[in-house]
PDB file of C-alpha atoms in Angstrom:
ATOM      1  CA  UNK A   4     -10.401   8.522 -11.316  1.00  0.00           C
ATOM      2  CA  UNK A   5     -12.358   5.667  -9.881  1.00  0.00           C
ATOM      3  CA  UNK A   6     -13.308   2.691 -11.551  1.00  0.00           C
ATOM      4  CA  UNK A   7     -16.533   1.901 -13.123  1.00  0.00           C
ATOM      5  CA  UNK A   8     -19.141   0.224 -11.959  1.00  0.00           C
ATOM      6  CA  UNK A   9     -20.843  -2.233 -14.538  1.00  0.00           C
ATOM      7  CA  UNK A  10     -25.156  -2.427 -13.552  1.00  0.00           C
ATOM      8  CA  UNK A  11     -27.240  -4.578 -16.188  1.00  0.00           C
ATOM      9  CA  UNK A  12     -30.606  -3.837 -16.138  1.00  0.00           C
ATOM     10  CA  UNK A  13     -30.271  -0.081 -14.660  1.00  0.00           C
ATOM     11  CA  UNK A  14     -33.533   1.905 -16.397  1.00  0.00           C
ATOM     12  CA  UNK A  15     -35.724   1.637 -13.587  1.00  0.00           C
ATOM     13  CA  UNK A  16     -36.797   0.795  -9.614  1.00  0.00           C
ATOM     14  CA  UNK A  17     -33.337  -0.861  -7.903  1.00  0.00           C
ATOM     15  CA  UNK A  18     -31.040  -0.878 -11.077  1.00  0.00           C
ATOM     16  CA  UNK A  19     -31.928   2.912 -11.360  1.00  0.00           C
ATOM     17  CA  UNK A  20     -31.339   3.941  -7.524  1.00  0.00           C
ATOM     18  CA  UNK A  21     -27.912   1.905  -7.251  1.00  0.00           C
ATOM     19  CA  UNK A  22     -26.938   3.797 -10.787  1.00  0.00           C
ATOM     20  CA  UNK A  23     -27.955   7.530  -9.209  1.00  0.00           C
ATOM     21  CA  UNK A  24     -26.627   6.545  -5.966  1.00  0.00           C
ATOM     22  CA  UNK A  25     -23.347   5.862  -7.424  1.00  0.00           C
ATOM     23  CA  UNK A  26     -23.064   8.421  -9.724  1.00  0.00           C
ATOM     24  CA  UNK A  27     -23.789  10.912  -7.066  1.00  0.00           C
ATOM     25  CA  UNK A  28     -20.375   9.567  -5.595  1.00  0.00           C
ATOM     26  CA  UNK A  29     -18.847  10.610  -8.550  1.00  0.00           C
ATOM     27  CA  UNK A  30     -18.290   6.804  -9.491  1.00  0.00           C
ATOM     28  CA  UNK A  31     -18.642   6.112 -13.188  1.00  0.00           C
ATOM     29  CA  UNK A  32     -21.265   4.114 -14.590  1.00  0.00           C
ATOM     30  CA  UNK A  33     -21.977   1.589 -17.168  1.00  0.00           C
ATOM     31  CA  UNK A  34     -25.701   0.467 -17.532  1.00  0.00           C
ATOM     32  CA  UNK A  35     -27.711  -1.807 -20.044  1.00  0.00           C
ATOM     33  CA  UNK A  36     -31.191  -1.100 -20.705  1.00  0.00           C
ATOM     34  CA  UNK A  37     -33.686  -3.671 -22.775  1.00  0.00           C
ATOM     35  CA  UNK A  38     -36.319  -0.569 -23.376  1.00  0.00           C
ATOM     36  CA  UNK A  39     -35.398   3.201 -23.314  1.00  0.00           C
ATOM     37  CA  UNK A  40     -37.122   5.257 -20.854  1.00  0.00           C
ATOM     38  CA  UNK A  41     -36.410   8.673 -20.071  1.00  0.00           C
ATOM     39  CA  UNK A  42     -34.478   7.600 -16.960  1.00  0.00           C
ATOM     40  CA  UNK A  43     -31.941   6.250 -19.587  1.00  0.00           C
ATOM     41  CA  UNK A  44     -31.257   9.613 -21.061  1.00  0.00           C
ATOM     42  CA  UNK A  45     -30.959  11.300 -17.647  1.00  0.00           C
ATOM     43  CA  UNK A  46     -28.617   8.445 -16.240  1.00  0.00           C
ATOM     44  CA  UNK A  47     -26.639   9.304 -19.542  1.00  0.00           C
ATOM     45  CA  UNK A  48     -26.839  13.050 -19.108  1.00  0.00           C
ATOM     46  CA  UNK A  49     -25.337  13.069 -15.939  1.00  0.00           C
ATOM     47  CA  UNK A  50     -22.338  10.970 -17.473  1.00  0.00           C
ATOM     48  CA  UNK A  51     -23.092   7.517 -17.100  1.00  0.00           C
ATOM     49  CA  UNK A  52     -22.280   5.422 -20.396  1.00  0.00           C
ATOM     50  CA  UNK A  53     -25.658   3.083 -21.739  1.00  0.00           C
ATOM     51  CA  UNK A  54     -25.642   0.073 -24.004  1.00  0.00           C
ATOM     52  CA  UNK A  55     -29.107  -1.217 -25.205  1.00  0.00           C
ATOM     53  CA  UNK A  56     -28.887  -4.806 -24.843  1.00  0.00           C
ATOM     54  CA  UNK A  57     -32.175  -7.331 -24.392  1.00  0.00           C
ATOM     55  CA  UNK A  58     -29.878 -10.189 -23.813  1.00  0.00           C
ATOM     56  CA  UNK A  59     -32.195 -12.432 -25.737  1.00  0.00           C
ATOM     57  CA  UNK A  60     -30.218 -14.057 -28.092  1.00  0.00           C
ATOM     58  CA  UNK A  61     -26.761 -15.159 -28.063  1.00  0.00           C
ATOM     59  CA  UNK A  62     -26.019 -12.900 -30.479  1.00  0.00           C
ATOM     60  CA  UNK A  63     -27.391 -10.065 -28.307  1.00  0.00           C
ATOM     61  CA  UNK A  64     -25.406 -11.333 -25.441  1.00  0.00           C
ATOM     62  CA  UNK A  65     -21.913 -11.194 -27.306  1.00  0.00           C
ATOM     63  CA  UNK A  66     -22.831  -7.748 -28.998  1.00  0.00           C
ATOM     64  CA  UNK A  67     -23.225  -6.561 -25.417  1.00  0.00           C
ATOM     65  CA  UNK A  68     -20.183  -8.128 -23.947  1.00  0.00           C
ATOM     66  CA  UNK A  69     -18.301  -6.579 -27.084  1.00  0.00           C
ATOM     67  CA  UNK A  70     -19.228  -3.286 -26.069  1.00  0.00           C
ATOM     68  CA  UNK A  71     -18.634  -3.491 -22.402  1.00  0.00           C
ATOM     69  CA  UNK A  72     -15.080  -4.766 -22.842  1.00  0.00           C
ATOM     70  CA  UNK A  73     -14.417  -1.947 -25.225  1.00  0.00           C
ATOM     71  CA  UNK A  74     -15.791   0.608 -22.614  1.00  0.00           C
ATOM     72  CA  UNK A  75     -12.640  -0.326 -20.544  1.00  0.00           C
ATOM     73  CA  UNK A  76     -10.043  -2.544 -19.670  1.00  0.00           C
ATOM     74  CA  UNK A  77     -10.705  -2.398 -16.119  1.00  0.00           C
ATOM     75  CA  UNK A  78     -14.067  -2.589 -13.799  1.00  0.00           C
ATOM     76  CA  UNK A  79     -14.409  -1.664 -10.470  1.00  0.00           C
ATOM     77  CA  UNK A  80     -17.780  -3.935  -9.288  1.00  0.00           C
ATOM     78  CA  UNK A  81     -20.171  -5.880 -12.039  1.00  0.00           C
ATOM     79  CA  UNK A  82     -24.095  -5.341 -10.339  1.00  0.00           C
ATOM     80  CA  UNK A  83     -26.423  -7.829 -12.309  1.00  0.00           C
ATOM     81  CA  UNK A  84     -29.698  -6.582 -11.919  1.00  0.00           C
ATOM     82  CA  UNK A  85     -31.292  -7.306 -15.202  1.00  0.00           C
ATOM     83  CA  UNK A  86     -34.790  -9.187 -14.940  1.00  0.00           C
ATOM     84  CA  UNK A  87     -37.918 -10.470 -15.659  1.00  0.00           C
ATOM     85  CA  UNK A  88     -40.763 -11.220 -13.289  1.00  0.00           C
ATOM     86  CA  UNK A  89     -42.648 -13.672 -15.544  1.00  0.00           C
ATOM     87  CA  UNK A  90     -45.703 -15.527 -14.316  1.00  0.00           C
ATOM     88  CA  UNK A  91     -45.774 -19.289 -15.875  1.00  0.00           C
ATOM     89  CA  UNK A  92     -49.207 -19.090 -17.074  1.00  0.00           C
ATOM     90  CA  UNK A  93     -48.833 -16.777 -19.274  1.00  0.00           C
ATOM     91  CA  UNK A  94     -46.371 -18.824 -21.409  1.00  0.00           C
ATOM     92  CA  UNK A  95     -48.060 -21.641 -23.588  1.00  0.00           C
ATOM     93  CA  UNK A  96     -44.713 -22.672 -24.510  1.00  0.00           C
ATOM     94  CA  UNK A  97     -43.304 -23.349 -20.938  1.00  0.00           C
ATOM     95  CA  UNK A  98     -40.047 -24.508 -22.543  1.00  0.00           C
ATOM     96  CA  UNK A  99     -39.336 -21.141 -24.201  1.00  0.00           C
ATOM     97  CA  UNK A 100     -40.394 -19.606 -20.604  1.00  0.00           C
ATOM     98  CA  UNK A 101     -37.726 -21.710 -18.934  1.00  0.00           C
ATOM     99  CA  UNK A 102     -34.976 -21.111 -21.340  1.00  0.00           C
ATOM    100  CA  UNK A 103     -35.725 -17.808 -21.046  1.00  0.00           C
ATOM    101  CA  UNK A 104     -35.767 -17.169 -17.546  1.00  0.00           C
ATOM    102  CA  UNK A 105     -32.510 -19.079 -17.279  1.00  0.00           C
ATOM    103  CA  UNK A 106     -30.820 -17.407 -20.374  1.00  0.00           C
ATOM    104  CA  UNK A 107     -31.564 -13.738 -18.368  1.00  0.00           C
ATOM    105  CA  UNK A 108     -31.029 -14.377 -14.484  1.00  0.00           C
ATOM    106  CA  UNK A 109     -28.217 -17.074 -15.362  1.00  0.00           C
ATOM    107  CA  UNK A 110     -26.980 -17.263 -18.309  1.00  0.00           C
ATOM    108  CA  UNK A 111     -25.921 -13.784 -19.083  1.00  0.00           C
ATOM    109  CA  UNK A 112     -24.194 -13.265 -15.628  1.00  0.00           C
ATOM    110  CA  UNK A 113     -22.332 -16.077 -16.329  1.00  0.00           C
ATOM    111  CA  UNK A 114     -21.327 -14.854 -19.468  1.00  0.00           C
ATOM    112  CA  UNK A 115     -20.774 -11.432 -18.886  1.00  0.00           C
ATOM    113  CA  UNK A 116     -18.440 -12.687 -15.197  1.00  0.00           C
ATOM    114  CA  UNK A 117     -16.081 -14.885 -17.335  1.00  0.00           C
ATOM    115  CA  UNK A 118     -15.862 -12.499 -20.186  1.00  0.00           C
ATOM    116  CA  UNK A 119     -14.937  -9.544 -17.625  1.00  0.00           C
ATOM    117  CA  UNK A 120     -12.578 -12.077 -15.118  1.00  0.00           C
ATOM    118  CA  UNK A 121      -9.662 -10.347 -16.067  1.00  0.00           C
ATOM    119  CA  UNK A 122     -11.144  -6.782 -16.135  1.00  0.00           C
ATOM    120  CA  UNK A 123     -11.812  -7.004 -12.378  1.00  0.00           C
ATOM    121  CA  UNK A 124      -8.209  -8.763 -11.433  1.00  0.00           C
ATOM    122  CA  UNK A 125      -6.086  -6.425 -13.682  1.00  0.00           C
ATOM    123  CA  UNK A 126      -5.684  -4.020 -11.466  1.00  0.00           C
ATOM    124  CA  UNK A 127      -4.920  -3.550  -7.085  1.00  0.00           C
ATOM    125  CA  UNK A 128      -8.693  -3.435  -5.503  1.00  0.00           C
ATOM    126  CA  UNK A 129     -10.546  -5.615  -4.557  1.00  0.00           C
ATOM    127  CA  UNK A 130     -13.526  -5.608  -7.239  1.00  0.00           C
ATOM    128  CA  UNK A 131     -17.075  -7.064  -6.401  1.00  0.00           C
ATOM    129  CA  UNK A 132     -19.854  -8.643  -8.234  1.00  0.00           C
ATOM    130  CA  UNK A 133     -23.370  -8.861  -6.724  1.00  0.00           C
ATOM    131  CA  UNK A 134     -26.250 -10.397  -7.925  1.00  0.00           C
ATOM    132  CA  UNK A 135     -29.420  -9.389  -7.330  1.00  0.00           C
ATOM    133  CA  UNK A 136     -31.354 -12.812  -6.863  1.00  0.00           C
ATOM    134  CA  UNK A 137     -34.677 -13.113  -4.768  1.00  0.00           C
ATOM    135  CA  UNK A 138     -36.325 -14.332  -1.680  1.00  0.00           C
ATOM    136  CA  UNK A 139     -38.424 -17.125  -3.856  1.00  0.00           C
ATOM    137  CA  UNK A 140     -34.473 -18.749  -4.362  1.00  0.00           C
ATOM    138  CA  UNK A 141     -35.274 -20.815  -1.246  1.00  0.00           C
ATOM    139  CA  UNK A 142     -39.124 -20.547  -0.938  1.00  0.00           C
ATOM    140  CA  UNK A 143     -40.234 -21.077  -4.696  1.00  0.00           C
ATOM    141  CA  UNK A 144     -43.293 -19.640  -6.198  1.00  0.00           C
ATOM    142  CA  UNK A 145     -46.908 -20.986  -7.644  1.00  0.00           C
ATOM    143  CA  UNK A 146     -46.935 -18.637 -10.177  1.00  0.00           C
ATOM    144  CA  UNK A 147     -43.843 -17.512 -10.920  1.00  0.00           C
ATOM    145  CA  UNK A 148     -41.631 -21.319 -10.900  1.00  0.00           C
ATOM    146  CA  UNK A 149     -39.482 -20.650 -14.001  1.00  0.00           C
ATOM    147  CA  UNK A 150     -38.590 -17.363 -12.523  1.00  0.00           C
ATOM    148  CA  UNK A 151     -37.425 -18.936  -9.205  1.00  0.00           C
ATOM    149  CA  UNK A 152     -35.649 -21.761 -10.791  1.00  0.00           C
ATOM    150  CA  UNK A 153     -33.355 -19.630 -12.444  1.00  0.00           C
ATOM    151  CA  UNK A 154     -32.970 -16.896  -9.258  1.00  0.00           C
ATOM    152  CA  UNK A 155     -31.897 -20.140  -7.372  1.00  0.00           C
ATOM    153  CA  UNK A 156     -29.491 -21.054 -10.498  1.00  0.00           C
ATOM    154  CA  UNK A 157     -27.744 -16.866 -10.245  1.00  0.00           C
ATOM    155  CA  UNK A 158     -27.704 -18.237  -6.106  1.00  0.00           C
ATOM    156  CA  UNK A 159     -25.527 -21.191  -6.888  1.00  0.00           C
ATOM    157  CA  UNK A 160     -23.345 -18.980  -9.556  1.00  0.00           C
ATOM    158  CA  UNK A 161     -22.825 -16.388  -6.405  1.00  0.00           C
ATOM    159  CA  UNK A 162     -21.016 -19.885  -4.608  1.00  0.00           C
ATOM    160  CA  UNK A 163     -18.864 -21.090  -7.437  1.00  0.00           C
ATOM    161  CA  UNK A 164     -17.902 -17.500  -8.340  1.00  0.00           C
ATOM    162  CA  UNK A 165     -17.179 -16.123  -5.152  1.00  0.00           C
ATOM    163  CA  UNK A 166     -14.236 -20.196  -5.488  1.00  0.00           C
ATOM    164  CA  UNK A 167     -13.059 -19.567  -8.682  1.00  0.00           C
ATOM    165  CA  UNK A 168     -12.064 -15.549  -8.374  1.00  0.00           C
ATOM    166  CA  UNK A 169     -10.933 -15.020  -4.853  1.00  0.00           C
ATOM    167  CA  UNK A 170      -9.263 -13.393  -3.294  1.00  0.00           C
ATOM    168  CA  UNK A 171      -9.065 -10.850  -6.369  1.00  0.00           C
ATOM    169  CA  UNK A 172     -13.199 -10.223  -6.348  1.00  0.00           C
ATOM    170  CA  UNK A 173     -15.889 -10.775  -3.604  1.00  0.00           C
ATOM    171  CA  UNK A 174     -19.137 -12.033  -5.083  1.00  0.00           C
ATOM    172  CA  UNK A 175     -22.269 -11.785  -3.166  1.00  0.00           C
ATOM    173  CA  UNK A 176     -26.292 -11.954  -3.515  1.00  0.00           C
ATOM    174  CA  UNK A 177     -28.790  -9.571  -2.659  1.00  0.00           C
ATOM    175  CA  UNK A 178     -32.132 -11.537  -2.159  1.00  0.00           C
ATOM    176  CA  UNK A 179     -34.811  -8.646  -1.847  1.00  0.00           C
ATOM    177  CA  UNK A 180     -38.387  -9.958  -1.031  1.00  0.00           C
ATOM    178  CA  UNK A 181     -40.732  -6.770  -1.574  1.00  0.00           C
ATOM    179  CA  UNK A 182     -38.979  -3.922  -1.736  1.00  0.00           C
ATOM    180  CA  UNK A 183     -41.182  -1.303  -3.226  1.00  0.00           C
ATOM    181  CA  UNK A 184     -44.535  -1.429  -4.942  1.00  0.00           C
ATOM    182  CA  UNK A 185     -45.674  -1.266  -8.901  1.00  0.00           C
ATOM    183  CA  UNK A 186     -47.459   2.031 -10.342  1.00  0.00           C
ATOM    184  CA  UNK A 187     -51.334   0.912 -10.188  1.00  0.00           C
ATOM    185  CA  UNK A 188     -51.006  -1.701  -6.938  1.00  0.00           C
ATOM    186  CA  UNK A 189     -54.054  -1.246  -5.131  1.00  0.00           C
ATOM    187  CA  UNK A 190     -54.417  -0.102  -1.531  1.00  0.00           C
ATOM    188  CA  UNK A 191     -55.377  -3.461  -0.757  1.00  0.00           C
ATOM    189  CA  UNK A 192     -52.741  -5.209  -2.360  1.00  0.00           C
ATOM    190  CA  UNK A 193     -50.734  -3.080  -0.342  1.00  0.00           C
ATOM    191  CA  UNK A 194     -51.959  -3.105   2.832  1.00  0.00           C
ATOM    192  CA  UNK A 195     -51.684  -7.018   2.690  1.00  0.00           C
ATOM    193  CA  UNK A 196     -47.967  -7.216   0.804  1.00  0.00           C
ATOM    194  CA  UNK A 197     -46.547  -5.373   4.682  1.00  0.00           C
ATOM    195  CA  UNK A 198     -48.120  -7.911   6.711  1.00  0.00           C
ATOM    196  CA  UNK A 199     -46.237 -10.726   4.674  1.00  0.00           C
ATOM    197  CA  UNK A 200     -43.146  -9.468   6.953  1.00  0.00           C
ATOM    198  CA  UNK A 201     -42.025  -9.287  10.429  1.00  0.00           C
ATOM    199  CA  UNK A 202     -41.439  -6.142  10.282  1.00  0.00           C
ATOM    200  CA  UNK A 203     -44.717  -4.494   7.677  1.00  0.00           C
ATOM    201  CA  UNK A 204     -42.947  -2.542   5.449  1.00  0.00           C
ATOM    202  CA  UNK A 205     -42.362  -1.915   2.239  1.00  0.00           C
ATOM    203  CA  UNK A 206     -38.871   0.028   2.222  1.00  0.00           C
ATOM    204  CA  UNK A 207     -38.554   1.203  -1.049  1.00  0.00           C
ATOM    205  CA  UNK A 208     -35.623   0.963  -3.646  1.00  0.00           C
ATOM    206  CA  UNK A 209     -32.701   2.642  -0.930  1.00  0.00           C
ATOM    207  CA  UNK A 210     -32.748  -0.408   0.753  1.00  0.00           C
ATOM    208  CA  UNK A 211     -30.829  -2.527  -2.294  1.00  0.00           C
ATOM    209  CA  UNK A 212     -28.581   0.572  -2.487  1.00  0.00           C
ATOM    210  CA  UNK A 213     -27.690   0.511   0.849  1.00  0.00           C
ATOM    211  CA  UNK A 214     -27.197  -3.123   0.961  1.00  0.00           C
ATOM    212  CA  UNK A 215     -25.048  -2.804  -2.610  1.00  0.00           C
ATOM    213  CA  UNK A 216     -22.520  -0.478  -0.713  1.00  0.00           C
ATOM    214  CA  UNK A 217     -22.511  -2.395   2.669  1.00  0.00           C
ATOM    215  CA  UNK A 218     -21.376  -5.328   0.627  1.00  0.00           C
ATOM    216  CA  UNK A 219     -18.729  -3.129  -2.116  1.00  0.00           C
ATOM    217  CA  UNK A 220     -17.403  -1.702   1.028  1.00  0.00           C
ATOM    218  CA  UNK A 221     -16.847  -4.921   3.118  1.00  0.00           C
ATOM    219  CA  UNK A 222     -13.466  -6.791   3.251  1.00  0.00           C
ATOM    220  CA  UNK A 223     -14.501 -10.242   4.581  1.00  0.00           C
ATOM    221  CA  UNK A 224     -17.832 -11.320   2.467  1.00  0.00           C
ATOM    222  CA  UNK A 225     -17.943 -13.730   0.062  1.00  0.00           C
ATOM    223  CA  UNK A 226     -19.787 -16.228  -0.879  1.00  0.00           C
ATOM    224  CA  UNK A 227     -22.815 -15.231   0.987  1.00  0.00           C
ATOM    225  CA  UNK A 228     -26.281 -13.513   0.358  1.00  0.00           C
ATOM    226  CA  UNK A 229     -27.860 -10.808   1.891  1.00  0.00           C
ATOM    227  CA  UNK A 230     -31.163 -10.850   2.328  1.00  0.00           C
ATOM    228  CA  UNK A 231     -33.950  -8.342   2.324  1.00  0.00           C
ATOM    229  CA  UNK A 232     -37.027  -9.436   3.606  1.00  0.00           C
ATOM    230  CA  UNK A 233     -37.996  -7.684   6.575  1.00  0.00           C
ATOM    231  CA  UNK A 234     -37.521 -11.017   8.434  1.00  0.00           C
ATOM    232  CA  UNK A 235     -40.512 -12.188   6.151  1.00  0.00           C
ATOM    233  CA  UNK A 236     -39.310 -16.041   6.199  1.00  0.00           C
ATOM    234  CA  UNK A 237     -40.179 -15.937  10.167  1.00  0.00           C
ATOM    235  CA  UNK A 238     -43.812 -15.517   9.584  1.00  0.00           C
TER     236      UNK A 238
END
C-alpha cells in the first residue's frame, strides 16, 4: 500500500483538488481542516483521514502534530497548503496580524517538517514536501504585507529544508499567482485579473495539482520553486 500523503489546509479550492486528485490514485490521504465544510466529509467518505486543527495556538499546533504522528510512522510527501489571505487594514492590532500570518504560513510548516523528519527518512523513497507559497514572495503587496512577509519566510524554509534533509526528501515551492477566482468576483474583476498575465488566464485549481505531481514525481528538484503565474512578472 502506498504511503500517505500529509495536505494541511485541504477543505477547499487547491488543498481540495490535490486531496481528490490523489485519492483518485488510490494514494492515502491525511488532511487538516480549520472549518468543516461538506467537502470535509466527502474527502473522508472516500477514505481520506481529517484532523480539525486551526493552528492558532501552540497548543493547537502540538495537538495536531500529536495526531498526525499517531496516524503513522511513515509519510510519503507533507503538502502545506494551509492559509490565510488577510488584508492589513483590517487588523487594528497589526502586531497580532503579523504574528499571525507568520505563526500559519511559517511557523506551523516548520513545526510540523521537524516533527515528521524522521517519518519521511524511515523508509526507501524519496519523500517530498512542497509548500504552497505565492507570487507576492518576491513582488510584495499594498494590502496584503503581513501576508507576503510570511509567504517569503515559507520561501526561505523551502532553501534551508530542501540543506538539512537531502538527499532523503526533495522540498520545493509552488508560487501560484491567480489561479482561480472567489464565489461572488465580479465580471469586471475578472475580466481585469487575466490581463494581469502574459498569458490572460485564469487556469483554475488543476494547475497546482498538476504542478504538485510534476514536482512528487521528479528526481532532480530541490531547492527550487515553481511558479504559476502565467508569465505575469513579464508584464
Amino acid at each position: 500500500m502506498s504511503l500517505p500523503v500529509l495536505i494541511t489546509g485541504a477543505s477547499q479550492r487547491l488543498g481540495l483538488a490535490m486531496a481528490e486528485s490523489l485519492l483518485d490514485q488510490k494514494i492515502p490521504v491525511v488532511i487538516t481542516y480549520r472549518t468543516y465544510k461538506p467537502s470535509v466529509a466527502s474527502l473522508k467518505e472516500r477514505g481520506a483521514t481529517v484532523i480539525q486543527a486551526d493552528f492558532s495556538t501552540e497548543q493547537a499546533i502540538d495537538r495536531a502534530i500529536a495526531e498526525i504522528k499517531a496516524i503513522n510512522k511513515s509519510y510519503r510527501a507533507v503538502i502545506h497548503n494551509a492559509s490565510d489571505w488577510a488584508i492589513d487594514d483590517k487588523y487594528e492590532n497589526k502586531d497580532q496580524l503579523m504574528a499571525y500570518m507568520m505563526r500559519i504560513h511559517a511557523l506551523v510548516p516548520y513545526r510540523i517538517n521537524l516533527a515528521l523528519e524522521t517519518h519521511l527518512t524511515n523508509h526507501n523513497l524519496v519523500a517530498d514536501i512542497i509548500h504552497m507559497t505565492d507570487y507576492v514572495q518576491e513582488t510584495g503587496s499594498e494590502k496584503h504585507m503581513a501576508y507576503a512577509a510570511s509567504k517569503a519566510a515559507l520561501h526561505n524554509l523551502t532553501l534551508s529544508f530542501a540543506k538539512r534533509l537531502a538527499p532523503k526528501v526533495k522540498v520545493n515551492s509552488i508560487a501560484p499567482a491567480l489561479l482561480m477566482f472567489n464565489d461572488g468576483d465580479s465580471d469586471h474583476y475578472k475580466e481585469k485579473a487575466r490581463t494581469k498575465s502574459l498569458l490572460e488566464v485564469v487556469p483554475g485549481a488543476q494547475e497546482a495539482v498538476k504542478a504538485m505531481h510534476y514536482l512528487m514525481q521528479s528526481e532532480y528538484i530541490t531547492g527550487q520553486t515553481l511558479h504559476l503565474d502565467g508569465g505575469r512578472h513579464l508584464k
